[in-house]
Short mmCIF file of N, CA and C in Angstrom, two decimals:
data_model
loop_
_atom_site.label_atom_id
_atom_site.label_comp_id
_atom_site.label_asym_id
_atom_site.label_seq_id
_atom_site.Cartn_x
_atom_site.Cartn_y
_atom_site.Cartn_z
N UNK E 1 14.88 -38.38 -11.80
CA UNK E 1 14.56 -37.20 -12.57
C UNK E 1 15.45 -37.12 -13.80
N UNK E 2 15.13 -36.42 -14.79
CA UNK E 2 15.93 -36.19 -15.99
C UNK E 2 16.22 -37.48 -16.76
N UNK E 3 15.47 -38.56 -16.65
CA UNK E 3 15.62 -39.77 -17.44
C UNK E 3 16.78 -40.66 -17.05
N UNK E 4 17.34 -40.54 -15.88
CA UNK E 4 18.47 -41.34 -15.42
C UNK E 4 17.94 -42.56 -14.70
N UNK E 5 18.38 -43.79 -15.12
CA UNK E 5 17.91 -44.96 -14.38
C UNK E 5 19.08 -45.61 -13.65
N UNK E 6 18.77 -46.46 -12.68
CA UNK E 6 19.79 -47.01 -11.78
C UNK E 6 20.71 -48.01 -12.47
N UNK E 7 20.23 -48.76 -13.48
CA UNK E 7 21.11 -49.72 -14.16
C UNK E 7 22.21 -48.99 -14.93
N UNK E 8 21.89 -47.84 -15.50
CA UNK E 8 22.91 -47.06 -16.21
C UNK E 8 23.95 -46.55 -15.21
N UNK E 9 23.48 -46.11 -14.05
CA UNK E 9 24.42 -45.64 -13.02
C UNK E 9 25.36 -46.75 -12.57
N UNK E 10 24.82 -47.96 -12.40
CA UNK E 10 25.66 -49.09 -11.97
C UNK E 10 26.72 -49.40 -13.03
N UNK E 11 26.32 -49.38 -14.30
CA UNK E 11 27.27 -49.66 -15.38
C UNK E 11 28.35 -48.58 -15.44
N UNK E 12 27.95 -47.34 -15.26
CA UNK E 12 28.90 -46.23 -15.30
C UNK E 12 29.89 -46.32 -14.15
N UNK E 13 29.44 -46.79 -13.01
CA UNK E 13 30.31 -46.86 -11.84
C UNK E 13 31.38 -47.93 -12.01
N UNK E 14 31.07 -49.05 -12.70
CA UNK E 14 32.04 -50.14 -12.82
C UNK E 14 33.18 -49.80 -13.77
N UNK E 15 32.91 -49.27 -14.94
CA UNK E 15 33.99 -48.93 -15.88
C UNK E 15 33.50 -47.86 -16.84
N UNK E 16 34.07 -46.69 -16.77
CA UNK E 16 33.62 -45.63 -17.67
C UNK E 16 34.07 -45.90 -19.10
N UNK E 17 33.12 -45.79 -20.03
CA UNK E 17 33.43 -45.91 -21.44
C UNK E 17 33.05 -44.59 -22.12
N UNK E 18 33.36 -44.49 -23.40
CA UNK E 18 33.04 -43.28 -24.12
C UNK E 18 31.54 -43.01 -24.10
N UNK E 19 30.74 -44.06 -24.23
CA UNK E 19 29.29 -43.92 -24.22
C UNK E 19 28.79 -43.39 -22.88
N UNK E 20 29.39 -43.90 -21.82
CA UNK E 20 28.98 -43.45 -20.50
C UNK E 20 29.36 -41.99 -20.26
N UNK E 21 30.52 -41.61 -20.72
CA UNK E 21 30.94 -40.22 -20.59
C UNK E 21 30.02 -39.33 -21.41
N UNK E 22 29.65 -39.80 -22.61
CA UNK E 22 28.71 -39.06 -23.44
C UNK E 22 27.36 -38.93 -22.75
N UNK E 23 26.91 -40.02 -22.13
CA UNK E 23 25.64 -39.98 -21.40
C UNK E 23 25.72 -38.98 -20.25
N UNK E 24 26.83 -38.97 -19.52
CA UNK E 24 27.00 -38.03 -18.40
C UNK E 24 27.01 -36.60 -18.91
N UNK E 25 27.64 -36.38 -20.08
CA UNK E 25 27.66 -35.04 -20.65
C UNK E 25 26.24 -34.59 -21.03
N UNK E 26 25.47 -35.53 -21.62
CA UNK E 26 24.07 -35.20 -21.95
C UNK E 26 23.27 -34.89 -20.70
N UNK E 27 23.51 -35.68 -19.65
CA UNK E 27 22.81 -35.45 -18.38
C UNK E 27 23.15 -34.07 -17.83
N UNK E 28 24.43 -33.69 -17.87
CA UNK E 28 24.82 -32.36 -17.39
C UNK E 28 24.21 -31.26 -18.25
N UNK E 29 24.16 -31.46 -19.56
CA UNK E 29 23.55 -30.48 -20.46
C UNK E 29 22.06 -30.33 -20.15
N UNK E 30 21.39 -31.47 -19.89
CA UNK E 30 19.97 -31.44 -19.54
C UNK E 30 19.76 -30.67 -18.24
N UNK E 31 20.62 -30.91 -17.26
CA UNK E 31 20.52 -30.18 -16.00
C UNK E 31 20.76 -28.69 -16.22
N UNK E 32 21.75 -28.36 -17.06
CA UNK E 32 22.02 -26.94 -17.35
C UNK E 32 20.84 -26.29 -18.03
N UNK E 33 20.21 -27.02 -18.96
CA UNK E 33 19.03 -26.47 -19.63
C UNK E 33 17.89 -26.28 -18.64
N UNK E 34 17.74 -27.24 -17.73
CA UNK E 34 16.69 -27.13 -16.72
C UNK E 34 16.92 -25.90 -15.86
N UNK E 35 18.15 -25.70 -15.43
CA UNK E 35 18.45 -24.54 -14.60
C UNK E 35 18.25 -23.26 -15.40
N UNK E 36 18.63 -23.26 -16.64
CA UNK E 36 18.44 -22.10 -17.49
C UNK E 36 16.95 -21.81 -17.65
N UNK E 37 16.17 -22.87 -17.85
CA UNK E 37 14.72 -22.72 -17.99
C UNK E 37 14.12 -22.14 -16.71
N UNK E 38 14.59 -22.66 -15.58
CA UNK E 38 14.10 -22.16 -14.29
C UNK E 38 14.46 -20.69 -14.11
N UNK E 39 15.68 -20.36 -14.52
CA UNK E 39 16.12 -18.97 -14.41
C UNK E 39 15.27 -18.07 -15.32
N UNK E 40 14.97 -18.57 -16.53
CA UNK E 40 14.14 -17.80 -17.45
C UNK E 40 12.75 -17.57 -16.88
N UNK E 41 12.19 -18.57 -16.25
CA UNK E 41 10.87 -18.42 -15.63
C UNK E 41 10.94 -17.39 -14.50
N UNK E 42 12.01 -17.43 -13.72
CA UNK E 42 12.18 -16.46 -12.64
C UNK E 42 12.26 -15.03 -13.15
N UNK E 43 13.04 -14.84 -14.21
CA UNK E 43 13.18 -13.50 -14.79
C UNK E 43 11.84 -13.03 -15.36
N UNK E 44 11.14 -13.93 -16.04
CA UNK E 44 9.83 -13.58 -16.59
C UNK E 44 8.85 -13.22 -15.46
N UNK E 45 8.93 -13.94 -14.35
CA UNK E 45 8.05 -13.64 -13.21
C UNK E 45 8.33 -12.27 -12.62
N UNK E 46 9.62 -11.94 -12.49
CA UNK E 46 9.98 -10.62 -11.97
C UNK E 46 9.51 -9.52 -12.92
N UNK E 47 9.74 -9.71 -14.21
CA UNK E 47 9.29 -8.73 -15.19
C UNK E 47 7.78 -8.56 -15.16
N UNK E 48 7.06 -9.67 -15.05
CA UNK E 48 5.60 -9.60 -14.98
C UNK E 48 5.15 -8.83 -13.73
N UNK E 49 5.82 -9.06 -12.60
CA UNK E 49 5.48 -8.34 -11.37
C UNK E 49 5.74 -6.84 -11.52
N UNK E 50 6.85 -6.48 -12.15
CA UNK E 50 7.17 -5.06 -12.37
C UNK E 50 6.14 -4.42 -13.28
N UNK E 51 5.80 -5.09 -14.37
CA UNK E 51 4.81 -4.56 -15.31
C UNK E 51 3.45 -4.42 -14.62
N UNK E 52 3.06 -5.40 -13.83
CA UNK E 52 1.79 -5.32 -13.12
C UNK E 52 1.78 -4.17 -12.12
N UNK E 53 2.88 -3.97 -11.40
CA UNK E 53 2.96 -2.87 -10.43
C UNK E 53 2.88 -1.52 -11.12
N UNK E 54 3.65 -1.35 -12.20
CA UNK E 54 3.60 -0.09 -12.94
C UNK E 54 2.20 0.13 -13.51
N UNK E 55 1.60 -0.91 -14.04
CA UNK E 55 0.24 -0.80 -14.57
C UNK E 55 -0.76 -0.40 -13.50
N UNK E 56 -0.62 -0.98 -12.30
CA UNK E 56 -1.52 -0.63 -11.20
C UNK E 56 -1.37 0.83 -10.80
N UNK E 57 -0.13 1.30 -10.68
CA UNK E 57 0.11 2.69 -10.30
C UNK E 57 -0.47 3.64 -11.34
N UNK E 58 -0.24 3.35 -12.63
CA UNK E 58 -0.79 4.19 -13.70
C UNK E 58 -2.31 4.18 -13.65
N UNK E 59 -2.90 3.01 -13.48
CA UNK E 59 -4.37 2.90 -13.39
C UNK E 59 -4.89 3.70 -12.19
N UNK E 60 -4.25 3.55 -11.04
CA UNK E 60 -4.72 4.24 -9.83
C UNK E 60 -4.68 5.75 -10.02
N UNK E 61 -3.64 6.26 -10.64
CA UNK E 61 -3.55 7.70 -10.84
C UNK E 61 -4.51 8.19 -11.92
N UNK E 62 -4.74 7.39 -12.94
CA UNK E 62 -5.66 7.79 -14.01
C UNK E 62 -7.12 7.69 -13.58
N UNK E 63 -7.41 6.84 -12.59
CA UNK E 63 -8.79 6.60 -12.18
C UNK E 63 -9.23 7.44 -10.99
N UNK E 64 -8.34 8.27 -10.45
CA UNK E 64 -8.67 8.98 -9.21
C UNK E 64 -9.68 10.10 -9.47
N UNK E 65 -10.43 10.40 -8.43
CA UNK E 65 -11.41 11.48 -8.46
C UNK E 65 -10.78 12.72 -7.87
N UNK E 66 -10.64 13.74 -8.68
CA UNK E 66 -10.00 14.96 -8.19
C UNK E 66 -11.06 15.89 -7.59
N UNK E 67 -10.62 16.75 -6.72
CA UNK E 67 -11.52 17.71 -6.08
C UNK E 67 -11.84 18.82 -7.07
N UNK E 68 -13.06 19.33 -6.97
CA UNK E 68 -13.43 20.48 -7.79
C UNK E 68 -12.87 21.74 -7.13
N UNK E 69 -12.69 22.82 -7.89
CA UNK E 69 -12.08 24.03 -7.32
C UNK E 69 -12.79 24.57 -6.08
N UNK E 70 -14.10 24.46 -5.98
CA UNK E 70 -14.81 24.99 -4.81
C UNK E 70 -14.57 24.14 -3.56
N UNK E 71 -14.03 22.94 -3.72
CA UNK E 71 -13.76 22.08 -2.57
C UNK E 71 -12.37 22.28 -2.01
N UNK E 72 -11.52 22.96 -2.71
CA UNK E 72 -10.11 22.99 -2.34
C UNK E 72 -9.68 24.22 -1.56
N UNK E 73 -10.59 24.86 -0.86
CA UNK E 73 -10.20 25.98 0.00
C UNK E 73 -9.15 25.48 0.98
N UNK E 74 -8.04 26.17 1.12
CA UNK E 74 -6.97 25.66 1.98
C UNK E 74 -7.42 25.56 3.44
N UNK E 75 -6.90 24.57 4.14
CA UNK E 75 -7.24 24.42 5.56
C UNK E 75 -6.61 25.52 6.39
N UNK E 76 -7.13 25.66 7.59
CA UNK E 76 -6.58 26.62 8.55
C UNK E 76 -5.23 26.09 9.01
N UNK E 77 -4.16 26.89 9.00
CA UNK E 77 -2.86 26.40 9.47
C UNK E 77 -2.95 25.97 10.93
N UNK E 78 -2.34 24.85 11.24
CA UNK E 78 -2.39 24.33 12.62
C UNK E 78 -1.02 23.80 13.00
N UNK E 79 -0.16 24.67 13.44
CA UNK E 79 1.16 24.25 13.90
C UNK E 79 1.99 23.70 12.76
N UNK E 80 2.84 22.75 13.07
CA UNK E 80 3.75 22.19 12.07
C UNK E 80 3.30 20.80 11.65
N UNK E 81 2.09 20.70 11.13
CA UNK E 81 1.58 19.42 10.66
C UNK E 81 2.34 19.00 9.41
N UNK E 82 2.48 17.70 9.19
CA UNK E 82 3.08 17.27 7.92
C UNK E 82 2.32 17.91 6.75
N UNK E 83 3.04 18.35 5.76
CA UNK E 83 2.44 19.13 4.68
C UNK E 83 1.33 18.40 3.95
N UNK E 84 1.33 17.08 3.95
CA UNK E 84 0.30 16.34 3.23
C UNK E 84 -1.04 16.36 3.97
N UNK E 85 -1.00 16.41 5.29
CA UNK E 85 -2.26 16.39 6.05
C UNK E 85 -3.05 17.65 5.78
N UNK E 86 -4.36 17.52 5.74
CA UNK E 86 -5.26 18.68 5.66
C UNK E 86 -5.79 18.89 7.07
N UNK E 87 -5.28 19.91 7.75
CA UNK E 87 -5.61 20.15 9.16
C UNK E 87 -6.53 21.36 9.25
N UNK E 88 -7.65 21.19 9.96
CA UNK E 88 -8.64 22.26 10.14
C UNK E 88 -8.79 22.50 11.64
N UNK E 89 -8.21 23.60 12.10
CA UNK E 89 -8.24 23.93 13.52
C UNK E 89 -9.41 24.88 13.80
N UNK E 90 -10.20 24.60 14.81
CA UNK E 90 -11.32 25.48 15.13
C UNK E 90 -10.88 26.76 15.83
N UNK E 91 -11.70 27.80 15.68
CA UNK E 91 -11.44 29.04 16.42
C UNK E 91 -11.72 28.84 17.90
N UNK E 92 -12.73 28.05 18.20
CA UNK E 92 -13.14 27.76 19.58
C UNK E 92 -13.00 26.25 19.82
N UNK E 93 -11.82 25.75 20.19
CA UNK E 93 -11.62 24.31 20.37
C UNK E 93 -12.51 23.74 21.47
N UNK E 94 -13.00 22.52 21.24
CA UNK E 94 -13.85 21.83 22.21
C UNK E 94 -13.14 20.64 22.84
N UNK E 95 -11.90 20.38 22.42
CA UNK E 95 -11.19 19.21 22.93
C UNK E 95 -11.51 17.95 22.14
N UNK E 96 -12.31 18.09 21.10
CA UNK E 96 -12.68 16.95 20.26
C UNK E 96 -11.92 17.01 18.95
N UNK E 97 -11.54 15.84 18.45
CA UNK E 97 -10.84 15.77 17.18
C UNK E 97 -11.42 14.68 16.30
N UNK E 98 -11.24 14.83 15.01
CA UNK E 98 -11.75 13.85 14.05
C UNK E 98 -10.67 13.60 13.00
N UNK E 99 -10.32 12.33 12.83
CA UNK E 99 -9.38 11.90 11.80
C UNK E 99 -10.20 11.29 10.68
N UNK E 100 -9.96 11.76 9.47
CA UNK E 100 -10.76 11.30 8.33
C UNK E 100 -9.86 10.67 7.27
N UNK E 101 -10.22 9.44 6.86
CA UNK E 101 -9.53 8.75 5.78
C UNK E 101 -10.38 8.87 4.51
N UNK E 102 -9.83 9.43 3.44
CA UNK E 102 -10.58 9.58 2.18
C UNK E 102 -10.93 8.23 1.54
N UNK E 103 -11.93 8.26 0.69
CA UNK E 103 -12.32 7.07 -0.06
C UNK E 103 -11.24 6.68 -1.07
N UNK E 104 -11.31 5.45 -1.53
CA UNK E 104 -10.35 4.95 -2.50
C UNK E 104 -10.38 5.76 -3.78
N UNK E 105 -9.19 6.19 -4.20
CA UNK E 105 -8.98 6.96 -5.44
C UNK E 105 -9.67 8.32 -5.42
N UNK E 106 -9.96 8.84 -4.23
CA UNK E 106 -10.57 10.17 -4.11
C UNK E 106 -9.53 11.12 -3.50
N UNK E 107 -9.35 12.25 -4.14
CA UNK E 107 -8.42 13.27 -3.68
C UNK E 107 -8.84 13.76 -2.29
N UNK E 108 -7.90 13.85 -1.38
CA UNK E 108 -8.20 14.28 -0.01
C UNK E 108 -8.84 15.67 0.02
N UNK E 109 -8.50 16.52 -0.94
CA UNK E 109 -9.06 17.87 -0.97
C UNK E 109 -10.56 17.87 -1.25
N UNK E 110 -11.08 16.78 -1.77
CA UNK E 110 -12.52 16.70 -2.02
C UNK E 110 -13.33 16.71 -0.72
N UNK E 111 -12.66 16.49 0.40
CA UNK E 111 -13.34 16.48 1.70
C UNK E 111 -13.04 17.73 2.52
N UNK E 112 -12.45 18.74 1.89
CA UNK E 112 -12.12 19.98 2.62
C UNK E 112 -13.37 20.63 3.19
N UNK E 113 -14.48 20.54 2.49
CA UNK E 113 -15.73 21.12 2.99
C UNK E 113 -16.11 20.51 4.33
N UNK E 114 -15.88 19.21 4.50
CA UNK E 114 -16.20 18.52 5.75
C UNK E 114 -15.28 19.02 6.87
N UNK E 115 -13.99 19.14 6.57
CA UNK E 115 -13.04 19.65 7.57
C UNK E 115 -13.38 21.06 8.00
N UNK E 116 -13.73 21.92 7.04
CA UNK E 116 -14.11 23.30 7.38
C UNK E 116 -15.35 23.33 8.25
N UNK E 117 -16.35 22.54 7.91
CA UNK E 117 -17.61 22.54 8.67
C UNK E 117 -17.41 22.00 10.08
N UNK E 118 -16.64 20.94 10.23
CA UNK E 118 -16.38 20.40 11.56
C UNK E 118 -15.58 21.39 12.41
N UNK E 119 -14.60 22.05 11.80
CA UNK E 119 -13.81 23.06 12.53
C UNK E 119 -14.70 24.22 12.95
N UNK E 120 -15.63 24.60 12.09
CA UNK E 120 -16.56 25.68 12.44
C UNK E 120 -17.38 25.31 13.68
N UNK E 121 -17.60 24.02 13.87
CA UNK E 121 -18.37 23.53 15.02
C UNK E 121 -17.48 23.16 16.21
N UNK E 122 -16.19 23.49 16.13
CA UNK E 122 -15.29 23.28 17.26
C UNK E 122 -14.52 21.98 17.26
N UNK E 123 -14.61 21.19 16.19
CA UNK E 123 -13.93 19.90 16.13
C UNK E 123 -12.63 20.04 15.33
N UNK E 124 -11.51 19.74 15.98
CA UNK E 124 -10.21 19.75 15.32
C UNK E 124 -10.20 18.59 14.33
N UNK E 125 -9.99 18.86 13.04
CA UNK E 125 -10.14 17.83 12.01
C UNK E 125 -8.86 17.68 11.21
N UNK E 126 -8.48 16.41 10.99
CA UNK E 126 -7.31 16.09 10.17
C UNK E 126 -7.76 15.12 9.09
N UNK E 127 -7.64 15.57 7.85
CA UNK E 127 -7.91 14.69 6.71
C UNK E 127 -6.56 14.18 6.24
N UNK E 128 -6.42 12.86 6.21
CA UNK E 128 -5.13 12.24 5.95
C UNK E 128 -5.09 11.67 4.52
N UNK E 129 -4.36 12.33 3.61
CA UNK E 129 -4.19 11.75 2.27
C UNK E 129 -3.43 10.42 2.36
N UNK E 130 -3.71 9.53 1.44
CA UNK E 130 -3.11 8.21 1.46
C UNK E 130 -2.25 7.97 0.22
N UNK E 131 -1.28 7.07 0.33
CA UNK E 131 -0.47 6.73 -0.85
C UNK E 131 -1.35 6.19 -1.97
N UNK E 132 -1.17 6.72 -3.16
CA UNK E 132 -1.96 6.34 -4.34
C UNK E 132 -3.46 6.52 -4.10
N UNK E 133 -3.83 7.33 -3.12
CA UNK E 133 -5.23 7.56 -2.76
C UNK E 133 -5.94 6.26 -2.37
N UNK E 134 -5.21 5.37 -1.71
CA UNK E 134 -5.78 4.09 -1.25
C UNK E 134 -5.42 3.90 0.22
N UNK E 135 -6.41 4.02 1.10
CA UNK E 135 -6.17 3.93 2.54
C UNK E 135 -5.62 2.56 2.95
N UNK E 136 -5.86 1.56 2.15
CA UNK E 136 -5.37 0.22 2.49
C UNK E 136 -3.85 0.18 2.51
N UNK E 137 -3.20 1.16 1.86
CA UNK E 137 -1.74 1.20 1.82
C UNK E 137 -1.12 1.85 3.06
N UNK E 138 -1.92 2.48 3.93
CA UNK E 138 -1.39 3.09 5.14
C UNK E 138 -2.49 3.23 6.20
N UNK E 139 -3.08 2.13 6.63
CA UNK E 139 -4.21 2.23 7.56
C UNK E 139 -3.84 2.73 8.96
N UNK E 140 -2.57 2.75 9.30
CA UNK E 140 -2.17 3.17 10.66
C UNK E 140 -1.72 4.62 10.73
N UNK E 141 -1.99 5.43 9.71
CA UNK E 141 -1.56 6.83 9.71
C UNK E 141 -2.17 7.62 10.87
N UNK E 142 -3.30 7.18 11.37
CA UNK E 142 -3.94 7.87 12.50
C UNK E 142 -3.02 7.90 13.72
N UNK E 143 -2.17 6.90 13.86
CA UNK E 143 -1.23 6.88 14.99
C UNK E 143 -0.38 8.15 15.02
N UNK E 144 0.10 8.54 13.86
CA UNK E 144 0.94 9.75 13.77
C UNK E 144 0.14 10.99 14.13
N UNK E 145 -1.13 11.03 13.73
CA UNK E 145 -1.99 12.18 14.06
C UNK E 145 -2.19 12.26 15.57
N UNK E 146 -2.49 11.13 16.19
CA UNK E 146 -2.71 11.10 17.64
C UNK E 146 -1.46 11.57 18.39
N UNK E 147 -0.29 11.14 17.94
CA UNK E 147 0.96 11.54 18.59
C UNK E 147 1.26 13.03 18.36
N UNK E 148 0.91 13.53 17.18
CA UNK E 148 1.22 14.92 16.84
C UNK E 148 0.35 15.91 17.60
N UNK E 149 -0.87 15.53 17.94
CA UNK E 149 -1.81 16.45 18.60
C UNK E 149 -2.31 15.88 19.94
N UNK E 150 -1.43 15.75 20.93
CA UNK E 150 -1.84 15.19 22.22
C UNK E 150 -2.79 16.11 23.00
N UNK E 151 -2.85 17.39 22.61
CA UNK E 151 -3.73 18.34 23.31
C UNK E 151 -5.21 18.08 23.04
N UNK E 152 -5.52 17.30 21.99
CA UNK E 152 -6.92 16.97 21.71
C UNK E 152 -7.30 15.81 22.63
N UNK E 153 -8.30 16.03 23.48
CA UNK E 153 -8.65 15.06 24.51
C UNK E 153 -9.42 13.85 23.97
N UNK E 154 -10.34 14.06 23.05
CA UNK E 154 -11.21 12.98 22.56
C UNK E 154 -11.16 12.94 21.04
N UNK E 155 -10.79 11.78 20.52
CA UNK E 155 -10.68 11.61 19.07
C UNK E 155 -11.76 10.67 18.56
N UNK E 156 -12.20 10.92 17.35
CA UNK E 156 -13.04 10.00 16.59
C UNK E 156 -12.32 9.77 15.26
N UNK E 157 -12.56 8.64 14.66
CA UNK E 157 -11.96 8.36 13.36
C UNK E 157 -13.03 7.80 12.45
N UNK E 158 -12.97 8.20 11.20
CA UNK E 158 -13.94 7.70 10.22
C UNK E 158 -13.39 7.93 8.83
N UNK E 159 -14.19 7.59 7.86
CA UNK E 159 -13.77 7.78 6.48
C UNK E 159 -14.88 7.45 5.53
N UNK E 160 -14.58 7.62 4.27
CA UNK E 160 -15.54 7.36 3.21
C UNK E 160 -15.13 6.09 2.48
N UNK E 161 -16.05 5.16 2.33
CA UNK E 161 -15.84 3.94 1.55
C UNK E 161 -14.62 3.18 2.06
N UNK E 162 -13.62 2.95 1.19
CA UNK E 162 -12.42 2.22 1.61
C UNK E 162 -11.74 2.90 2.79
N UNK E 163 -11.78 4.22 2.82
CA UNK E 163 -11.21 4.95 3.96
C UNK E 163 -11.93 4.62 5.26
N UNK E 164 -13.25 4.48 5.20
CA UNK E 164 -14.02 4.10 6.39
C UNK E 164 -13.68 2.70 6.87
N UNK E 165 -13.47 1.81 5.92
CA UNK E 165 -13.10 0.43 6.28
C UNK E 165 -11.75 0.41 6.97
N UNK E 166 -10.80 1.17 6.45
CA UNK E 166 -9.46 1.20 7.07
C UNK E 166 -9.48 1.95 8.40
N UNK E 167 -10.35 2.94 8.54
CA UNK E 167 -10.50 3.62 9.83
C UNK E 167 -11.04 2.64 10.87
N UNK E 168 -12.01 1.83 10.47
CA UNK E 168 -12.57 0.82 11.38
C UNK E 168 -11.50 -0.22 11.73
N UNK E 169 -10.69 -0.60 10.76
CA UNK E 169 -9.60 -1.54 11.02
C UNK E 169 -8.61 -0.95 12.01
N UNK E 170 -8.28 0.33 11.83
CA UNK E 170 -7.35 0.98 12.76
C UNK E 170 -7.93 0.95 14.18
N UNK E 171 -9.19 1.29 14.30
CA UNK E 171 -9.82 1.32 15.62
C UNK E 171 -9.86 -0.08 16.24
N UNK E 172 -10.13 -1.09 15.42
CA UNK E 172 -10.17 -2.47 15.93
C UNK E 172 -8.80 -2.92 16.42
N UNK E 173 -7.75 -2.46 15.76
CA UNK E 173 -6.39 -2.87 16.15
C UNK E 173 -5.77 -1.95 17.20
N UNK E 174 -6.45 -0.86 17.55
CA UNK E 174 -5.99 0.08 18.58
C UNK E 174 -7.12 0.43 19.54
N UNK E 175 -7.66 -0.54 20.25
CA UNK E 175 -8.82 -0.26 21.11
C UNK E 175 -8.53 0.74 22.22
N UNK E 176 -7.28 0.87 22.63
CA UNK E 176 -6.94 1.83 23.69
C UNK E 176 -7.02 3.27 23.22
N UNK E 177 -6.99 3.48 21.88
CA UNK E 177 -7.07 4.83 21.34
C UNK E 177 -8.52 5.29 21.17
N UNK E 178 -9.46 4.41 21.37
CA UNK E 178 -10.88 4.79 21.22
C UNK E 178 -11.26 5.69 22.39
N UNK E 179 -12.05 6.67 22.13
CA UNK E 179 -12.48 7.49 23.25
C UNK E 179 -12.78 8.85 22.80
#
């Protein structure tokens, strides 16, 4: 590598001369430049990754679908649920629960009408907002819901679009929680 051949090495080993020392210095400089180049590529790669991540976050927030004011009626308070969850507790519980994952880039409040309607029919409903409004970033959030509400006997899980895909993935990876 770096243009070094074996005959030059043999000559250098027998008796060092000024030329050989100069050649060794050039070789070391070439190696230093190579390492510097490699380091520069590494730094550029890290910067590119940071720029891409920031760009993705900005795009995700700028592209999201927000709920209209008529969709954002607050949920019925249900114990000490994490503040991000939209929990809809029925007046007449049936022992059934539904965990809902929102669609990609869709505000969780856009599904409040669904939570209210299911609660009106006796189904305890939890709409789970996702990081950056992308369910793929937290597909196992249903685990926390199941642990938080053990009094609900039968759970179903579903979602819209990407949320539905991640709900199906959760169910596939947690077959014992189906029921």
